[in-house]
Structure formats: C-alpha cells, structure tokens
Coordinates of C-alpha atoms and ligand atoms in Angstrom, one line a residue:
M93 CA 154.3 66.2 42.5
S94 CA 157.9 65.6 43.3
P95 CA 159.8 63.7 40.6
H96 CA 161.0 61.4 43.4
D97 CA 157.5 60.5 44.6
A98 CA 157.0 57.2 42.9
N99 CA 153.8 56.6 44.8
A100 CA 152.3 59.8 43.5
R101 CA 153.1 59.0 39.9
L102 CA 151.6 55.6 40.1
R103 CA 148.6 56.9 42.0
A104 CA 147.9 59.5 39.3
R105 CA 148.1 56.9 36.5
D106 CA 145.9 54.6 38.5
L107 CA 143.2 57.1 39.2
A108 CA 143.1 58.1 35.5
A109 CA 142.5 54.5 34.3
V110 CA 141.5 52.0 36.9
W111 CA 138.1 51.4 38.7
H112 CA 138.7 49.6 42.0
P113 CA 136.4 47.1 43.8
C114 CA 134.6 47.8 47.0
T115 CA 135.4 51.5 46.6
Q116 CA 133.6 54.9 46.1
M117 CA 136.2 56.2 43.7
R118 CA 135.4 59.8 44.8
D119 CA 136.9 59.0 48.2
H120 CA 140.3 59.0 46.5
A121 CA 139.8 62.5 45.1
G122 CA 139.0 65.9 46.7
P123 CA 140.8 67.8 49.4
D124 CA 141.3 65.0 51.9
P125 CA 141.5 61.9 49.7
L126 CA 141.9 58.4 51.0
P127 CA 145.3 57.1 50.0
M128 CA 145.6 54.8 47.0
T129 CA 148.7 52.9 47.9
P130 CA 150.8 51.4 45.1
I131 CA 152.5 48.3 46.3
V132 CA 155.6 47.1 44.5
R133 CA 156.8 44.2 46.6
G134 CA 155.8 41.8 49.4
E135 CA 157.9 40.1 52.0
G136 CA 156.4 37.8 54.5
A137 CA 153.7 39.7 56.4
W138 CA 154.8 43.0 54.9
L139 CA 153.9 45.0 51.8
V140 CA 156.3 47.7 50.4
D141 CA 155.0 50.7 48.5
A142 CA 156.7 52.5 45.6
N143 CA 158.5 54.9 47.9
G144 CA 159.8 52.1 50.1
K145 CA 157.3 52.5 53.0
R146 CA 156.4 49.2 54.6
Y147 CA 152.9 48.1 55.7
L148 CA 152.2 45.1 58.0
D149 CA 149.4 43.2 56.2
A150 CA 147.0 42.5 59.1
V151 CA 144.3 41.3 56.8
S152 CA 146.3 38.9 54.7
S153 CA 145.3 40.8 51.6
W154 CA 141.6 40.0 51.8
W155 CA 142.2 36.9 53.8
T156 CA 144.0 35.1 51.0
N157 CA 147.7 35.2 52.1
I158 CA 148.4 32.6 54.8
F159 CA 152.1 31.9 54.4
G160 CA 153.4 35.4 53.6
H161 CA 153.9 37.5 50.5
A162 CA 156.4 36.2 47.9
N163 CA 156.6 32.9 49.9
P164 CA 159.7 31.3 48.2
R165 CA 158.4 27.7 48.3
I166 CA 155.0 28.6 46.7
G167 CA 156.8 30.9 44.2
A168 CA 159.2 28.2 43.2
A169 CA 156.4 25.8 42.4
V170 CA 154.6 28.4 40.3
K171 CA 157.9 29.3 38.4
D172 CA 158.5 25.6 37.8
Q173 CA 155.0 25.1 36.4
L174 CA 155.4 28.3 34.2
D175 CA 158.0 26.7 32.0
T176 CA 156.0 23.5 31.5
L177 CA 152.3 24.2 31.2
E178 CA 150.6 27.5 32.0
H179 CA 147.0 26.6 31.2
V180 CA 144.9 24.0 29.3
I181 CA 141.2 23.6 28.7
F182 CA 139.8 21.5 31.5
A183 CA 137.0 19.7 29.6
G184 CA 138.2 16.6 27.9
F185 CA 141.8 17.4 29.1
T186 CA 143.4 17.2 32.4
H187 CA 146.8 17.6 34.1
E188 CA 148.7 16.1 37.0
P189 CA 148.6 19.2 39.3
A190 CA 144.8 19.2 39.2
I191 CA 144.6 15.4 39.7
E192 CA 147.0 15.5 42.6
L193 CA 145.3 18.5 44.2
A194 CA 141.9 16.8 44.0
E195 CA 143.4 13.6 45.6
K196 CA 145.1 15.6 48.4
L197 CA 142.0 17.7 49.1
L198 CA 139.9 14.6 49.5
R199 CA 142.5 13.1 51.8
I200 CA 142.7 16.2 54.2
A201 CA 139.1 17.3 54.2
P202 CA 136.5 15.9 56.7
A203 CA 135.6 12.3 55.7
G204 CA 132.7 11.7 53.3
F205 CA 133.8 13.6 50.2
A206 CA 134.5 11.8 46.9
R207 CA 134.7 14.5 44.2
V208 CA 136.4 17.8 43.6
F209 CA 135.0 20.4 41.1
F210 CA 137.3 23.3 40.4
A211 CA 136.4 26.9 39.7
D212 CA 138.5 30.1 39.8
N213 CA 137.4 32.3 42.7
G214 CA 135.2 32.2 45.8
S215 CA 132.0 33.5 44.4
S216 CA 132.1 31.0 41.5
A217 CA 132.6 28.1 44.0
V218 CA 129.4 29.3 45.7
E219 CA 127.6 29.5 42.4
V220 CA 128.8 25.9 41.7
A221 CA 127.5 24.6 45.1
L222 CA 124.1 26.3 44.7
K223 CA 123.6 25.1 41.2
M224 CA 124.9 21.6 41.9
S225 CA 122.5 21.2 44.9
F226 CA 119.5 22.5 42.9
H227 CA 120.4 20.2 40.0
Y228 CA 120.9 17.2 42.3
W229 CA 117.3 17.5 43.5
R230 CA 116.1 18.0 40.0
N231 CA 118.0 14.9 38.8
V232 CA 116.4 12.8 41.5
G233 CA 112.9 14.1 40.6
K234 CA 112.4 16.7 43.4
T235 CA 111.8 19.6 41.0
G236 CA 110.0 21.6 43.7
K237 CA 113.2 22.4 45.4
T238 CA 114.3 25.7 44.1
R239 CA 115.2 27.8 47.1
F240 CA 118.0 28.2 49.6
I241 CA 118.3 29.0 53.3
A242 CA 121.0 31.4 54.4
L243 CA 121.8 33.1 57.7
T244 CA 121.3 36.8 58.5
G245 CA 124.6 38.6 58.3
S246 CA 126.0 36.1 55.9
Y247 CA 128.4 36.9 53.0
H248 CA 129.0 34.4 50.2
G249 CA 130.3 36.6 47.4
E250 CA 129.0 39.2 44.9
T251 CA 128.1 37.5 41.7
L252 CA 124.3 37.4 41.4
G253 CA 123.8 33.9 42.7
A254 CA 126.2 34.3 45.6
L255 CA 124.9 37.8 46.4
S256 CA 121.4 36.4 46.6
V257 CA 122.4 34.3 49.6
T258 CA 124.4 37.2 51.1
D259 CA 122.7 39.4 53.8
V260 CA 125.1 42.3 54.1
P261 CA 123.1 45.4 53.1
L262 CA 126.1 47.3 51.8
Y263 CA 126.5 44.7 49.0
R264 CA 123.0 43.4 48.6
A265 CA 120.5 46.3 48.9
T266 CA 121.2 48.1 45.6
Y267 CA 121.1 44.9 43.6
A268 CA 118.2 43.2 45.4
P269 CA 115.8 43.6 42.3
L270 CA 118.2 41.3 40.4
L271 CA 118.5 38.6 43.0
H272 CA 116.6 35.4 43.9
E273 CA 115.0 35.4 47.3
P274 CA 116.4 33.0 49.8
I275 CA 114.9 32.3 53.2
F276 CA 117.0 34.2 55.7
V277 CA 117.1 32.6 59.2
A278 CA 118.5 34.4 62.3
S279 CA 122.2 33.9 62.7
P280 CA 123.6 32.2 65.8
D281 CA 125.9 35.3 66.0
C282 CA 127.1 35.5 69.6
F283 CA 127.3 39.3 69.7
E284 CA 123.5 39.1 70.0
R285 CA 123.5 36.7 73.0
A286 CA 121.6 37.6 76.1
P287 CA 123.5 38.8 79.2
G288 CA 125.0 35.8 81.0
E289 CA 124.3 33.4 78.1
S290 CA 127.3 31.3 76.9
W291 CA 128.2 31.1 73.2
R292 CA 127.1 27.5 73.2
E293 CA 123.7 28.2 74.8
H294 CA 123.0 31.1 72.5
S295 CA 124.1 29.1 69.4
L296 CA 122.0 26.1 70.3
R297 CA 118.9 28.3 71.0
K298 CA 119.2 29.7 67.5
L299 CA 118.8 26.2 66.1
E300 CA 115.1 26.6 66.9
D301 CA 114.8 29.3 64.3
M302 CA 116.4 27.0 61.8
R303 CA 114.1 24.1 62.7
A304 CA 111.0 26.3 62.3
A305 CA 112.2 27.5 58.9
L306 CA 112.9 23.9 57.7
E307 CA 109.5 22.7 59.1
H308 CA 107.8 25.3 56.9
H309 CA 110.1 25.3 53.8
A310 CA 112.1 22.1 53.5
H311 CA 109.9 20.9 50.6
E312 CA 111.1 23.9 48.5
V313 CA 114.6 24.1 49.8
C314 CA 117.7 22.7 48.1
A315 CA 120.3 23.6 50.8
V316 CA 121.2 25.6 53.8
I317 CA 124.4 27.6 53.2
V318 CA 126.6 28.8 56.1
E319 CA 130.0 30.3 56.9
P320 CA 131.2 27.8 59.5
L321 CA 132.0 29.5 62.9
V322 CA 132.8 33.0 61.6
Q323 CA 130.6 35.2 59.5
C324 CA 133.5 37.2 58.1
A325 CA 132.4 40.0 55.8
G326 CA 129.3 40.5 57.9
G327 CA 131.5 41.8 60.7
M328 CA 133.5 38.8 62.0
R329 CA 130.5 37.6 63.9
M330 CA 131.2 34.3 65.6
Y331 CA 129.3 31.3 66.9
D332 CA 129.7 28.0 68.7
P333 CA 130.5 24.7 66.8
A334 CA 127.5 23.1 68.5
Y335 CA 125.4 25.1 66.0
L336 CA 127.0 23.3 63.1
A337 CA 126.6 19.9 64.6
G338 CA 122.9 20.6 65.2
L339 CA 122.5 22.1 61.7
R340 CA 123.9 18.9 60.2
K341 CA 121.3 16.9 62.0
L342 CA 118.5 19.2 61.0
C343 CA 119.5 19.1 57.3
D344 CA 119.5 15.3 57.4
E345 CA 116.2 15.2 59.3
F346 CA 114.5 17.5 56.7
G347 CA 116.2 16.2 53.6
V348 CA 118.1 19.3 52.5
H349 CA 121.8 19.7 51.7
L350 CA 124.3 21.6 53.8
I351 CA 126.8 23.9 52.0
A352 CA 129.8 25.0 54.1
D353 CA 131.4 28.1 52.7
E354 CA 134.9 27.8 54.1
I355 CA 136.3 30.2 51.6
A356 CA 137.5 32.6 54.3
V357 CA 137.8 30.2 57.3
G358 CA 139.3 27.1 55.7
F359 CA 143.0 26.3 55.9
A360 CA 143.6 26.7 59.6
R361 CA 142.1 30.1 60.1
T362 CA 139.8 29.0 63.0
G363 CA 142.3 26.7 64.8
T364 CA 141.6 23.5 62.9
L365 CA 142.4 22.8 59.2
F366 CA 138.7 23.2 58.4
A367 CA 136.2 24.9 60.7
C368 CA 133.7 22.0 60.3
E369 CA 136.1 19.7 62.1
Q370 CA 135.3 21.5 65.3
A371 CA 131.8 20.3 65.1
G372 CA 132.8 16.8 63.9
I373 CA 130.7 17.2 60.7
A374 CA 131.0 17.0 57.0
P375 CA 128.7 19.1 54.8
D376 CA 127.4 17.9 51.4
F377 CA 129.4 20.7 49.7
L378 CA 132.6 22.3 51.0
C379 CA 133.6 25.5 49.2
L380 CA 137.3 26.4 49.3
S381 CA 139.3 29.3 47.9
K382 CA 141.5 32.2 49.2
G383 CA 144.1 30.4 51.4
L384 CA 143.9 27.3 49.1
T385 CA 146.8 28.8 47.0
G386 CA 148.5 30.6 49.8
G387 CA 147.1 33.8 48.3
F388 CA 149.2 33.4 45.1
M389 CA 146.6 32.6 42.4
P390 CA 142.8 32.7 42.0
L391 CA 141.5 29.1 42.4
S392 CA 138.5 27.5 44.1
A393 CA 137.2 24.1 44.7
V394 CA 133.9 22.5 45.7
L395 CA 134.1 19.1 47.3
T396 CA 131.1 16.9 47.3
T397 CA 129.9 13.4 48.0
S398 CA 129.5 10.2 45.9
D399 CA 125.8 10.5 46.4
V400 CA 125.7 13.9 44.7
Y401 CA 128.0 12.8 42.0
A402 CA 125.9 9.7 41.3
A403 CA 122.8 11.8 40.6
F404 CA 124.5 13.4 37.6
W405 CA 125.8 10.1 36.1
A406 CA 123.5 9.3 33.2
E407 CA 123.3 8.6 29.5
Y408 CA 124.2 11.9 27.7
N409 CA 120.7 12.6 26.3
A410 CA 119.2 12.4 29.8
G411 CA 120.5 15.9 30.2
K412 CA 121.7 15.3 33.7
A413 CA 125.3 16.6 33.3
F414 CA 126.4 19.4 35.5
L415 CA 126.9 22.6 33.5
H416 CA 129.2 25.2 34.9
S417 CA 132.4 26.2 33.2
H418 CA 135.0 29.0 33.5
S419 CA 137.9 29.4 31.1
Y420 CA 140.4 29.2 33.9
T421 CA 138.9 26.2 35.7
G422 CA 141.7 24.2 37.3
N423 CA 144.5 26.4 36.1
P424 CA 147.8 24.5 36.4
L425 CA 149.7 27.4 37.9
A426 CA 147.1 27.9 40.5
C427 CA 147.0 24.1 41.2
R428 CA 150.8 24.1 41.7
A429 CA 150.5 27.0 44.1
A430 CA 147.9 25.1 46.0
L431 CA 150.0 21.9 46.1
A432 CA 152.9 23.9 47.5
T433 CA 150.6 25.4 50.1
L434 CA 149.4 22.0 51.2
A435 CA 153.1 20.8 51.3
I436 CA 153.7 23.6 53.9
F437 CA 150.8 22.3 56.0
R438 CA 152.3 18.8 55.7
D439 CA 155.9 19.8 56.6
E440 CA 155.4 22.6 59.2
P441 CA 153.6 22.6 62.6
V442 CA 151.2 25.3 61.3
L443 CA 148.3 24.5 63.7
E444 CA 150.6 24.5 66.8
R445 CA 152.2 27.7 65.8
N446 CA 148.9 29.4 65.1
R447 CA 147.7 28.3 68.6
E448 CA 150.6 30.2 70.1
L449 CA 150.1 33.3 67.9
A450 CA 146.3 33.2 68.6
A451 CA 147.0 33.1 72.4
H452 CA 149.4 36.1 72.0
I453 CA 146.7 38.0 70.2
A454 CA 144.2 37.1 72.9
R455 CA 146.5 38.3 75.7
R456 CA 147.1 41.6 73.9
L457 CA 143.4 42.2 73.2
A458 CA 142.0 41.2 76.7
P459 CA 142.4 44.7 78.2
L460 CA 140.2 46.2 75.5
A461 CA 137.2 44.4 77.1
D462 CA 137.1 47.3 79.5
H463 CA 137.2 50.0 76.9
P464 CA 134.1 52.2 77.0
H465 CA 133.6 52.1 73.2
V466 CA 134.5 48.4 72.6
A467 CA 131.3 46.3 73.0
D468 CA 132.9 43.0 72.2
V469 CA 136.4 41.4 72.0
R470 CA 135.9 38.1 70.2
Q471 CA 138.3 35.6 68.7
T472 CA 138.2 32.3 66.9
G473 CA 141.8 31.0 66.2
M474 CA 143.6 33.5 63.9
I475 CA 140.6 35.8 63.6
A476 CA 140.0 38.5 66.2
A477 CA 137.7 41.4 66.2
L478 CA 136.7 44.5 68.3
E479 CA 133.2 45.9 67.9
L480 CA 133.3 49.7 68.3
V481 CA 130.0 51.2 69.5
R482 CA 128.7 54.6 70.8
D483 CA 127.0 53.0 73.8
K484 CA 128.6 49.9 75.2
A485 CA 125.8 48.8 77.6
A486 CA 123.0 49.1 75.1
H487 CA 125.1 48.0 72.0
V488 CA 124.2 51.3 70.2
P489 CA 126.4 51.7 67.2
F490 CA 128.0 54.9 66.0
A491 CA 126.1 56.5 63.1
S492 CA 127.5 54.7 60.0
A493 CA 127.8 58.0 58.2
E494 CA 130.5 58.9 60.7
R495 CA 132.7 56.2 59.3
R496 CA 134.6 55.7 62.5
G497 CA 136.3 52.5 61.3
L498 CA 137.7 54.5 58.3
R499 CA 139.6 56.6 60.8
V500 CA 141.3 53.5 62.2
Y501 CA 142.1 52.5 58.6
R502 CA 143.7 55.9 57.9
H503 CA 145.7 55.8 61.1
G504 CA 146.9 52.3 60.3
L505 CA 148.2 53.4 56.9
E506 CA 150.1 56.4 58.4
R507 CA 151.7 54.0 61.0
G508 CA 152.5 51.3 58.4
V509 CA 149.8 48.7 59.4
L510 CA 147.1 47.6 56.9
L511 CA 144.0 47.3 59.0
R512 CA 140.7 47.4 57.1
P513 CA 137.8 47.6 59.5
L514 CA 134.4 46.2 58.3
G515 CA 132.3 49.3 59.2
D516 CA 133.1 49.8 62.9
V517 CA 134.4 46.3 63.4
V518 CA 138.2 46.4 63.7
Y519 CA 139.6 43.0 63.0
F520 CA 142.8 41.1 62.7
M521 CA 143.4 38.3 60.3
P522 CA 147.1 38.2 59.7
P523 CA 149.2 35.8 57.7
Y524 CA 150.4 32.8 59.8
V525 CA 154.0 33.9 59.4
I526 CA 153.4 37.0 61.6
A527 CA 155.9 37.2 64.5
P528 CA 154.8 38.1 68.1
D529 CA 156.5 41.5 68.0
E530 CA 154.6 42.2 64.7
I531 CA 151.4 41.2 66.5
D532 CA 152.3 43.8 69.2
L533 CA 152.8 46.5 66.5
M534 CA 149.5 45.5 64.8
I535 CA 147.5 45.8 68.0
D536 CA 149.3 48.9 69.4
V537 CA 148.5 50.7 66.1
A538 CA 144.9 49.5 66.2
I539 CA 144.5 50.8 69.7
E540 CA 145.9 54.2 68.8
G541 CA 143.6 54.3 65.8
I542 CA 140.6 53.4 68.0
E543 CA 141.4 56.2 70.4
R544 CA 141.4 58.6 67.5
A545 CA 138.3 57.2 66.0
V546 CA 136.1 57.2 69.1
N547 CA 137.1 60.6 70.5
Ligands
PMP640 N1 132.5 33.4 50.7 C1 133.1 34.0 51.7 C2 132.8 33.4 53.1 C3 134.0 35.0 51.5 O1 134.6 35.6 52.6 C4 134.3 35.5 50.2 C5 135.2 36.6 50.0 N2 135.4 37.5 50.9 C6 133.6 34.9 49.2 C7 132.7 33.8 49.4 C8 133.8 35.3 47.7 O2 135.1 35.0 47.3 P1 135.7 35.8 46.1 O3 135.9 37.2 46.6 O4 136.9 35.1 45.7 O5 134.7 35.8 45.0

C-alpha cells in the first residue's frame, strides 16, 4: 500500500472494523474485490474520495440528497441550530423548529391532513403508520382488523414491521419466519402490461385484483400501503396515477385506510411535490423522509387526518394513546435542515427546473429503446430506469447469479459516476442540482457500462 494512497488506508481500517448495510462483506475481499470508496467531501452533485477522485452521485446517496451535497443554505441552518439546541426529549417538551415544520408540512401536503407525527427514518415512519392504522381501528371498536394489504414488488423498509409489507425477496425471504403476513395484491407495474396496452389501461385493470382482495379481506384489513407511482427498491417499477385515484375510492368503499409511502418519491421526485397530487388524492397516512431534510439528517414524518387523531383522544386510563417513541424523534437539527429544504422549494423554481432536466434525461435515453438487451426505458419525473434482459421480446432476465448490473456499477466507479443498479435495472435518480452536461456524462457512462455488462 503506497503511503500516498489515502483511499487504501481508510479502506483497510474500514474493512477491519465496520459492517456495511446491504452488503456481502466478502465481496470487498479476495482477488477482485468490489471497491469500498472512502468519501471525504461532497460538492453539489459530486462526491470526492480520499485521493481526490470525483464521482457524480447519480443516485442522490440512496435517494436522500435533492439539493446537492454540502448545500450551503441547508448547512447554514444546521450550523445555526447547533449552537442553540442540538436535541431535546420530544415528550412533554417541544421546540419551534418542529412546530414550524409540522405547520409547513400541513400547508404544502395534499389537503385533508391535520397532524404530523415525527420519527427518525423511513422504516420507522412506516412502522408508525402501520401501528397507528391498526390502533385507530382498535380504538373505534373494530378489533378484527389486524392485517395489511401491500402490492407485489413493494419495498417499505427493513425493520420487521416495514419488512413484513415489503415484497422484494432479496430483503424479505430470509427473515420471512419473523414477519407478519400481509395480503399481497398484484402490482399495477407497467413493465408487465400486455403488448399495445397503455400504462393507464394496465393500471386500471389491476384495480380489479385490489377490489377482489378487499371484497374478501376488508373486514380484517387495517390499511392498504403503497409507494405512489414508482415502486423504487423493487426495480423502479412505475404505474399510472389513475391507479391511485381508483385505490382511494376502493379504500373508502371498503372502509380501510390508505397509507402512501412517499419516502422515496416525495419532494418533487415524480414531477409534483408529492406523487399523490397527480391522482388528486390524499391518503389517510402520508409517510415522508429522505428528501425531507435535503439528505442532511435522518428524519421522518407521518401526516394524518383529524379523524384518525380524534380516535386516540381519550381519558388517560382508557389506554387509547398512541405509543411509539424513538430517542431522536423530532430532532431539532434535522427539523432545521428540513425547514431550509422547504425554503428552497419556496424560493426556487424547482418543479420547472426538474421538468427541463427530466426532458433532457428522456431525450438522452430514448435511443436505448432499440437496444437488444434493454426491455424497457421508463421514466416518471426525475426517476428513469432501464431494464436489462437476456431476451427482449420474451422479457427473459439474465440469470441473477451473473450479476450483470454489478458490472455497470463497477464501470461507473472507474469512470467517476455512482450508478447503483437494482439487480439488472440501471436507474437514474440524481440530485435536482445536476446540470445537463452532467446528465450527459451520467448516461454516457451508463451506456458504456451496459455494453460491457451485456456482452
Ligand atoms: N419506504 C420506501 C419507499 C423506501 O424507498 C425506503 C428506503 N429506500 C424506506 C421506506 C425505508 O427508509 P429508511 O431506509 O430510511 O429506513
């Protein structure tokens, strides 16, 4: 190891002490190890490693970073808060950043919400929504409602409750014996649509499966939980807003809650501030995290209605209070990061700019529709994805053991672009501060990587 190789020194220390998420650690050992890249600095859409090499963050660091790394405006807000109040217990005590954030979230979210419950990461927001929905029905006397409906291909997090309503085998299969069993209903995922069928037709057709499940199970179901418009970790599978509009009606008809997990798609990712807006609906629970703080601090929020809130309002000994607490609930530093993030939305034409960036991405990806190993080029706002397959006509995937997507990942790192395919789905989910020439680089490098991966 060269004494000048700062990356190698940090990597060696890391691999001797740290256990990383979503990782077979052995991949980082052996003769052809996957790189473990130590990052020392971020600037806008870029990350810089310990040797000074730059990487374009095409995945917004797990979809959290919307306004760039080390964003000065968000950073200044956190620094200001640091000298005042870093944290305070959130039961019996409160603070202005949390109050103001709750007020502002209620103002910008789809109409109908009245309360904000804070937690500290996406999975815990999902846990809160599931428990709150179950507890609501219990408090109003419907104790038979103990189950949930989720879509096939869904991902809602990896704590045990959130993992229970997740249907990505990679994360779920091993732990299945520990999980509660939801009712999985076929996703409206438009990759599965019939030849000649539109997104809308396919999505609407899939509502029939949901109706059938509700007819059979509504009496025992608390809520349907969905990722609005894009099932992200399940492979950036997309569907039409008409499905959400129909689902809202079905939930009302059958007396079950609708939980919208906008942890990944909220905050302008899909072209509107919240994905539910495109269907003109409000769910009973809206889960937010990731972009909420611009990717600076862990924080999540669950918005709900006055009807839900009222069901918990009772004399103490009635035992109706909602019980779910995390030490860092409503952390003031995180709330200030979120307020600064919302201020950027207020002051800058983010949605308009994203529309132009999304159109640029679409133009650059369009030729890939003819690629013999790309079965689908799909996009919803600032999320775009390419589905690599062995056989395009029959949608036959590559054997997963071949890890084709990983070759794209490796190539990206060599060329200074952080692409992190989900299996063989190569996707783009960059920060909104990415420039058109950076989009060109991101897509050029992805295409090179795909050529290497499929040949
Ligand atoms: N829901 C969705 C839709 C997500 O994409 C994620 C994270 N990828 C989560 C929940 C879980 O969030 P966290 O990783 O912060 O627990």
